[in-house]
Protein backbone atom coordinates (compact mmCIF):
# COMPACT_ATOMS: atom_id res chain seq x y z
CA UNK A 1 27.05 -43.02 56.61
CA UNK A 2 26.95 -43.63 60.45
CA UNK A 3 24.38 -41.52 62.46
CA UNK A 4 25.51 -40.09 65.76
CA UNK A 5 23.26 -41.38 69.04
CA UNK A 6 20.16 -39.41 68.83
CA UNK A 7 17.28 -38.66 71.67
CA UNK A 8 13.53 -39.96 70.82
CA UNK A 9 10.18 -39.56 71.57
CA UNK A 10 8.09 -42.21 71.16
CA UNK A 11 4.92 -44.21 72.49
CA UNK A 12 5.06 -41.85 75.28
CA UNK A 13 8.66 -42.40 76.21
CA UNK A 14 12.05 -40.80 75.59
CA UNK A 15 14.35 -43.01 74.31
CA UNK A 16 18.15 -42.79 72.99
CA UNK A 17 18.60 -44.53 69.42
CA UNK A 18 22.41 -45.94 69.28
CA UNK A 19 24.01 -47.87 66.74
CA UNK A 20 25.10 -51.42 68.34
CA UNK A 21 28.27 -53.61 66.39
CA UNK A 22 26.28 -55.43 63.61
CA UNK A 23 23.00 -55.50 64.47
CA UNK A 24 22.01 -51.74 63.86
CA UNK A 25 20.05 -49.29 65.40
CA UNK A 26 18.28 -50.07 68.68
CA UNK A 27 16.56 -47.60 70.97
CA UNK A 28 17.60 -47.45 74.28
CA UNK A 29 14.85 -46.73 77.46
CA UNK A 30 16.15 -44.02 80.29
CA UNK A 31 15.66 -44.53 83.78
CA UNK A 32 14.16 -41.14 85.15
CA UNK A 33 17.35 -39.45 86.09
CA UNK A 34 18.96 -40.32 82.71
CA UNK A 35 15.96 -38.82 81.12
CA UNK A 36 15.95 -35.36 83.62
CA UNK A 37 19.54 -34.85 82.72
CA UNK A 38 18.20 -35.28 78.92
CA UNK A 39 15.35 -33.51 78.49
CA UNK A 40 15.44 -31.03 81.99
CA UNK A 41 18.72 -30.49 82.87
CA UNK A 42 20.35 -30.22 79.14
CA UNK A 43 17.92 -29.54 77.31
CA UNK A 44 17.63 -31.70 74.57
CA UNK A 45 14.53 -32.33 72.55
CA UNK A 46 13.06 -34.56 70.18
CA UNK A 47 16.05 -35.78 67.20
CA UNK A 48 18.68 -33.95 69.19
CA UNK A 49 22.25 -35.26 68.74
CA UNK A 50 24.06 -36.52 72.26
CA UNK A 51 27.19 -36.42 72.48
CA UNK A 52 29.45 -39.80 72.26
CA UNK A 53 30.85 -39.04 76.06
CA UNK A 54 27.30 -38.58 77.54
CA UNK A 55 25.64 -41.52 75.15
CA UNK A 56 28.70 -43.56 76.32
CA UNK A 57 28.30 -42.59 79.62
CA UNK A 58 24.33 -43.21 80.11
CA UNK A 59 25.03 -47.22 78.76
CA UNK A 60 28.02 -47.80 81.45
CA UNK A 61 26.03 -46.50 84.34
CA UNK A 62 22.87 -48.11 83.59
CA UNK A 63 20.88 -45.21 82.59
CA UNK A 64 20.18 -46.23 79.16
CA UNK A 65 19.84 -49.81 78.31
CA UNK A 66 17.59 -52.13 76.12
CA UNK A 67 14.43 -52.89 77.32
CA UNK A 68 13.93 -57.09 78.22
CA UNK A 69 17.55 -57.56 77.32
CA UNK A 70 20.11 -58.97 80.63
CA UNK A 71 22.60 -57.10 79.12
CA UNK A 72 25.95 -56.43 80.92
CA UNK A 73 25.84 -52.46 80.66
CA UNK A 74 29.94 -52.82 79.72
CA UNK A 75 29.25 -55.42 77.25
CA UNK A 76 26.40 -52.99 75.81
CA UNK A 77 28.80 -50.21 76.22
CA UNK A 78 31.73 -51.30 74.08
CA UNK A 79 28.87 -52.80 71.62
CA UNK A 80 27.75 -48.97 70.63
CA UNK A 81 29.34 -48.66 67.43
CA UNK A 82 28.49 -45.40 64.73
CA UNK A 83 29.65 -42.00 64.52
CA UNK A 84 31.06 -39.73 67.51
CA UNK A 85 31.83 -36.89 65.73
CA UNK A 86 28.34 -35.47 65.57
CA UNK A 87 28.37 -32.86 68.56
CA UNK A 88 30.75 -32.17 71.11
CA UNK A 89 29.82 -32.04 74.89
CA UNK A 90 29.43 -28.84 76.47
CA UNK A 91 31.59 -27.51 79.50
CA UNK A 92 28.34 -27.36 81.14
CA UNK A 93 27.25 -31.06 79.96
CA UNK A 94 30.63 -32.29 81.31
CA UNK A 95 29.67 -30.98 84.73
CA UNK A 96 25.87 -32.18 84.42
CA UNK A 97 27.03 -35.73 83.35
CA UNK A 98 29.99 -35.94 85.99
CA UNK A 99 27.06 -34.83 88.46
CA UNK A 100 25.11 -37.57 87.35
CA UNK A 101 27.32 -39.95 87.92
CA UNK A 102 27.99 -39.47 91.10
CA UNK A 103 24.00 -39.17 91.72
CA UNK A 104 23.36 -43.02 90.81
CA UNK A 105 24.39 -46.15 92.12
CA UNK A 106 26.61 -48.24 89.86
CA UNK A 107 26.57 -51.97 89.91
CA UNK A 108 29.74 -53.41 91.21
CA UNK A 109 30.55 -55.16 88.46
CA UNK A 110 30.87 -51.84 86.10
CA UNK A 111 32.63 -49.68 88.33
CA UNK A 112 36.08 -50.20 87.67
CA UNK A 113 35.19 -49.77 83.84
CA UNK A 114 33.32 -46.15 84.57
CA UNK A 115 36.10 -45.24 86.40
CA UNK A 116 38.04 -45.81 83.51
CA UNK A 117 35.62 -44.14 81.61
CA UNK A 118 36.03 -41.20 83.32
CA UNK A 119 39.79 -40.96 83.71
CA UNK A 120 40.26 -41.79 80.09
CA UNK A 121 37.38 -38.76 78.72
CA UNK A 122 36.77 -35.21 79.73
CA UNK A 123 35.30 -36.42 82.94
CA UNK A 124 38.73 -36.34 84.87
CA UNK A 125 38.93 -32.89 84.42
CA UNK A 126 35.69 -32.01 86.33
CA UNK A 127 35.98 -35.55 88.93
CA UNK A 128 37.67 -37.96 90.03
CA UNK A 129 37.27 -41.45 89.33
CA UNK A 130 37.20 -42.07 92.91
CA UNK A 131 34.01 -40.37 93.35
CA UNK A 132 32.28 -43.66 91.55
CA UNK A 133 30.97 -45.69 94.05
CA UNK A 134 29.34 -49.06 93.87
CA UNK A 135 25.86 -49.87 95.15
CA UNK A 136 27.52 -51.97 97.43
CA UNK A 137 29.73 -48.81 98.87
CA UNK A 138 27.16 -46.84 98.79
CA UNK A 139 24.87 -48.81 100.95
CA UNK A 140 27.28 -50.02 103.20
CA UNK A 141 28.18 -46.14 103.93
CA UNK A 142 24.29 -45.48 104.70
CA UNK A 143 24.68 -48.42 106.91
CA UNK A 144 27.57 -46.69 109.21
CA UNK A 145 25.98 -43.60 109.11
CA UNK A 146 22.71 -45.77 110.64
CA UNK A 147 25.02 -47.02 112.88
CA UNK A 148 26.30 -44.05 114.31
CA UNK A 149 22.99 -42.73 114.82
């Protein structure tokens, strides 16, 4: 029977443990804002169920990925394999998560695939996939603001 992506604590760390094609189960580190929209921000605790649309969403914008692995995050993304059925995002998670996405920087080479992501899930209904912007958009807005100063 296939397990739905689960949070975990362990040595010290919260981790996400996803099913990946044929190789298993691997556990997945969280940079520190994946983690605060986790653990602060929804909630979730130790063995919780995530939902497929945040799980899915964490891998494609980097904020959960495998530790010493150079890993395209849309490779590892379209890897995750196992059950989605487990628990349904929240109205409120949809918000959180679309927040968080437009929080982080996304590298260029992903961000046509989360904007997918989000036009394709119940992201569009709270964003626009225009909203995604690159680290290389991002900066080079910083860098006309600079400018004008």
């Amino acid at each position: 029977m296939a397990i739905s992506p689960h949070l975990i604590f362990e040595d010290d760390e919260w981790q996400i443990d996803i099913s990946i094609g044929q190789e298993g189960r691997q556990q997945f580190a969280l940079s520190d804002k994946a983690e605060a929209l986790l653990v602060d921000d929804l909630e979730y605790g130790n063995r919780d169920i995530v939902p497929w649309l945040t799980t899915k969403t964490l891998a494609l914008a980097g904020g959960a990925y495998l530790r010493d692995e150079k890993t395209d995050a849309r490779d590892l993304a379209w890897s995750i394999t196992g059950a989605d059925g487990g628990r349904e995002a929240t109205a409120e998670e949809v918000e959180a998560v679309a927040d968080y996405l437009t929080s982080v920087e996304i590298d260029q080479h992903a961000v046509e695939t989360v904007k997918e992501h989000v036009r394709k899930t119940r992201l569009s209904e709270v964003m626009s996939a225009d909203d995604i912007e690159s680290k290389r958009e991002r900066m080079n807005g910083l860098r006309g603001i600079a400018k004008d100063l």
